Coordinates of C-alpha atoms in Angstrom, one line a residue:
M1 CA 21.4 -7.7 2.4
C2 CA 21.5 -9.6 5.6
G3 CA 19.0 -11.6 7.6
N4 CA 17.0 -14.7 6.6
N5 CA 14.3 -13.7 4.1
M6 CA 12.9 -17.2 4.2
S7 CA 11.4 -16.5 7.6
V8 CA 9.2 -13.8 6.0
P9 CA 7.2 -15.6 3.2
L10 CA 6.5 -12.5 1.1
L11 CA 10.1 -11.5 1.1
A12 CA 11.3 -14.9 -0.1
E13 CA 9.8 -14.1 -3.6
A14 CA 9.8 -10.3 -3.6
V15 CA 11.6 -8.2 -6.1
V16 CA 14.2 -6.3 -4.1
S17 CA 16.7 -3.7 -5.3
G18 CA 19.2 -1.5 -3.5
T19 CA 22.8 -1.4 -2.4
E20 CA 24.6 -3.1 0.4
K21 CA 24.3 -0.1 2.7
E22 CA 20.6 0.8 2.6
T23 CA 19.4 3.1 5.3
A24 CA 15.8 3.5 4.1
A25 CA 13.3 1.4 2.3
V26 CA 10.2 1.7 0.1
I27 CA 7.8 -1.2 0.3
F28 CA 5.4 -1.0 -2.7
L29 CA 2.3 -3.2 -3.2
H30 CA 0.9 -3.9 -6.7
G31 CA -2.7 -4.0 -7.7
L32 CA -5.1 -6.9 -8.2
G33 CA -3.9 -9.5 -10.8
D34 CA -0.5 -7.9 -11.1
S35 CA 2.9 -8.8 -9.6
G36 CA 5.8 -6.9 -8.0
H37 CA 7.8 -7.0 -11.2
G38 CA 6.1 -4.1 -13.1
W39 CA 6.4 -1.7 -10.2
A40 CA 9.9 -2.8 -9.5
D41 CA 10.9 -1.7 -13.0
T42 CA 9.1 1.6 -12.5
L43 CA 10.7 2.3 -9.2
T44 CA 14.2 1.6 -10.4
E45 CA 13.8 4.7 -12.6
I46 CA 13.8 6.8 -9.4
Q47 CA 16.4 4.7 -7.6
L48 CA 18.0 6.7 -4.8
P49 CA 21.3 6.1 -3.0
Y50 CA 20.8 4.0 0.2
V51 CA 17.1 3.3 -0.5
K52 CA 16.0 -0.3 -0.8
F53 CA 12.9 -1.0 -2.9
I54 CA 10.8 -4.0 -2.0
C55 CA 8.0 -5.1 -4.3
P56 CA 6.4 -8.3 -2.9
H57 CA 4.0 -10.5 -4.9
A58 CA 0.5 -11.1 -3.6
P59 CA -0.6 -14.8 -3.2
Q60 CA -2.9 -16.5 -5.7
I61 CA -6.4 -16.6 -4.3
P62 CA -10.0 -16.9 -5.7
V63 CA -11.5 -13.4 -6.1
T64 CA -15.3 -13.1 -5.7
L65 CA -15.5 -9.9 -7.8
N66 CA -13.9 -11.8 -10.8
M67 CA -16.2 -14.8 -10.6
K68 CA -14.0 -16.7 -8.1
A69 CA -11.1 -16.8 -10.6
T70 CA -7.8 -17.4 -9.0
M71 CA -5.3 -14.5 -9.4
P72 CA -2.7 -12.5 -7.4
A73 CA -4.7 -10.6 -4.8
W74 CA -3.8 -9.3 -1.3
F75 CA -7.3 -10.2 -0.1
D76 CA -10.7 -11.1 -1.6
L77 CA -12.8 -8.4 -3.2
M78 CA -16.6 -8.7 -3.1
G79 CA -17.3 -5.3 -4.7
L80 CA -15.8 -1.9 -5.4
S81 CA -18.3 0.4 -3.7
P82 CA -17.9 1.9 -0.3
D83 CA -20.7 -0.2 1.0
S84 CA -19.6 -3.5 -0.4
P85 CA -19.0 -6.4 2.0
E86 CA -15.3 -6.8 2.9
D87 CA -12.9 -9.6 3.5
E88 CA -12.0 -8.5 7.0
A89 CA -10.0 -11.7 7.9
G90 CA -8.1 -11.5 4.6
I91 CA -7.4 -7.8 5.0
K92 CA -6.0 -8.3 8.5
R93 CA -4.0 -11.3 7.4
A94 CA -2.5 -9.4 4.5
A95 CA -1.6 -6.5 6.7
E96 CA 0.2 -8.8 9.1
S97 CA 2.3 -10.1 6.2
I98 CA 3.4 -6.6 5.3
K99 CA 4.1 -5.8 8.9
A100 CA 6.4 -8.8 9.0
I101 CA 8.4 -7.3 6.2
I102 CA 8.7 -4.0 8.2
E103 CA 9.8 -5.9 11.3
H104 CA 12.4 -7.9 9.2
E105 CA 13.8 -4.6 7.8
A106 CA 13.9 -3.1 11.3
K107 CA 15.8 -6.0 12.7
N108 CA 18.3 -5.7 9.9
G109 CA 19.1 -2.0 10.4
I110 CA 16.4 0.0 8.7
P111 CA 14.2 1.7 11.3
P112 CA 10.5 2.0 10.7
H113 CA 10.7 5.8 10.6
R114 CA 12.8 5.3 7.5
I115 CA 10.3 3.0 5.7
I116 CA 7.7 4.3 3.3
L117 CA 4.8 2.0 2.5
G118 CA 3.1 2.5 -0.9
G119 CA 0.8 0.8 -3.3
F120 CA -1.6 1.0 -6.3
S121 CA -5.3 0.1 -6.2
Q122 CA -5.8 -2.9 -3.9
G123 CA -2.1 -2.6 -3.0
G124 CA -2.6 1.1 -2.0
A125 CA -5.6 0.1 0.1
L126 CA -3.5 -2.5 1.9
A127 CA -0.7 0.0 2.4
L128 CA -3.1 2.5 4.0
Y129 CA -4.6 -0.1 6.3
T130 CA -1.2 -1.5 7.3
A131 CA 0.3 1.8 8.1
L132 CA -2.7 3.0 10.1
T133 CA -2.7 -0.2 12.2
S134 CA 1.0 -0.5 12.6
Q135 CA 2.6 -0.1 16.0
H136 CA 5.4 1.8 14.3
Q137 CA 5.7 5.4 13.1
L138 CA 6.5 5.0 9.4
A139 CA 8.1 7.6 7.2
G140 CA 4.9 7.9 5.2
V141 CA 2.4 6.3 2.9
V142 CA 1.9 6.7 -0.9
A143 CA -1.6 5.6 -1.8
L144 CA -2.4 5.5 -5.6
S145 CA -6.0 5.1 -6.9
C146 CA -7.3 3.4 -3.9
W147 CA -9.5 3.4 -0.8
L148 CA -9.3 2.7 3.0
P149 CA -10.4 -0.9 3.8
L150 CA -12.6 -1.5 6.8
H151 CA -13.1 2.3 6.9
K152 CA -16.0 2.0 9.4
T153 CA -13.7 0.6 12.1
F154 CA -11.6 3.8 12.0
P155 CA -10.4 5.9 13.8
S156 CA -10.6 3.5 16.7
A157 CA -8.7 0.8 14.8
S158 CA -5.7 3.1 14.2
N159 CA -2.4 2.8 16.0
A160 CA -0.8 5.4 13.8
S161 CA 0.8 8.6 14.9
K162 CA -1.2 11.7 14.1
N163 CA 1.9 12.9 12.2
L164 CA 1.9 10.1 9.6
P165 CA 2.4 11.8 6.2
I166 CA 0.0 10.4 3.5
L167 CA 0.1 11.2 -0.2
Q168 CA -3.0 10.1 -2.2
C169 CA -3.0 10.3 -6.0
H170 CA -6.1 9.6 -8.0
G171 CA -7.0 9.9 -11.7
E172 CA -10.1 12.0 -12.3
M173 CA -11.2 9.6 -15.1
D174 CA -10.9 6.5 -13.0
F175 CA -14.1 4.5 -13.5
M176 CA -12.9 1.4 -11.6
I177 CA -12.2 3.2 -8.3
P178 CA -13.9 6.6 -8.9
C179 CA -12.0 9.7 -7.8
Q180 CA -14.9 10.4 -5.5
F181 CA -13.9 7.3 -3.5
G182 CA -10.4 8.7 -3.1
A183 CA -11.9 12.1 -1.9
M184 CA -14.1 10.2 0.6
T185 CA -11.0 8.4 1.8
A186 CA -9.1 11.6 2.2
E187 CA -11.9 13.0 4.3
K188 CA -11.9 9.9 6.5
L189 CA -8.2 10.0 6.9
K190 CA -8.5 13.6 8.3
S191 CA -10.3 12.0 11.3
I192 CA -7.4 9.6 11.9
V193 CA -4.2 11.7 11.4
D194 CA -3.5 15.4 11.4
K195 CA -5.2 17.1 8.5
S196 CA -2.0 18.8 7.5
M197 CA -0.5 15.4 6.9
I198 CA -3.0 14.5 4.1
N199 CA -2.1 15.5 0.5
F200 CA -4.8 14.4 -2.0
K201 CA -3.8 15.1 -5.6
T202 CA -6.0 14.4 -8.6
Y203 CA -5.0 14.1 -12.3
P204 CA -7.3 15.3 -15.1
G205 CA -7.8 12.7 -17.9
L206 CA -6.1 9.9 -15.9
S207 CA -7.9 6.6 -15.7
H208 CA -7.2 3.6 -13.3
C209 CA -3.5 3.6 -14.0
S210 CA -0.3 5.3 -13.2
S211 CA 1.5 7.9 -15.3
P212 CA 4.8 9.9 -15.4
Q213 CA 2.8 12.7 -13.7
V214 CA 2.1 10.6 -10.7
Q215 CA 5.6 9.0 -10.6

């Protein structure tokens, strides 16, 4: 790898795998309370030639939903319903941190149209928001068991191309982020990007977790 990772705070500690001649990248964001390590291990199972996998760690912050306990979180969570108050400043700040990774990779030879942004739960939510507000056309978004943050500000907040491919995957037995929320997100996304770009897949019996089916 080339370039100075220290200039991009999240990259300094991120789990990064790949070869010396990467021409594409996957940036994958973990869920609340997790770290990049678990997803890095999962993604290495599907390691592809010339693809760099970047799994950054969220900062440690107090989370309102968990009685202000400090834990890895991309932004504060006040609730898990579509009408819950949202940490607008925190969401936008987190998105800028991910955009800084995209800019870093672009400066070092991987163009944005060769970068996929993905994530699980809160990480998937941030991936969606970041891709839709990015000035770049990304290769696509993989959004697992999540929702669209600040959904009421869209589609006007979007800078994304209408041709941004989005794959959503959601467990039908997810009681933390109900599958209905995923379906509502998919409908909202159809007002932001071309409907043919949205692929919403559900998995019977799957709770708020990943599985080999999804991978």
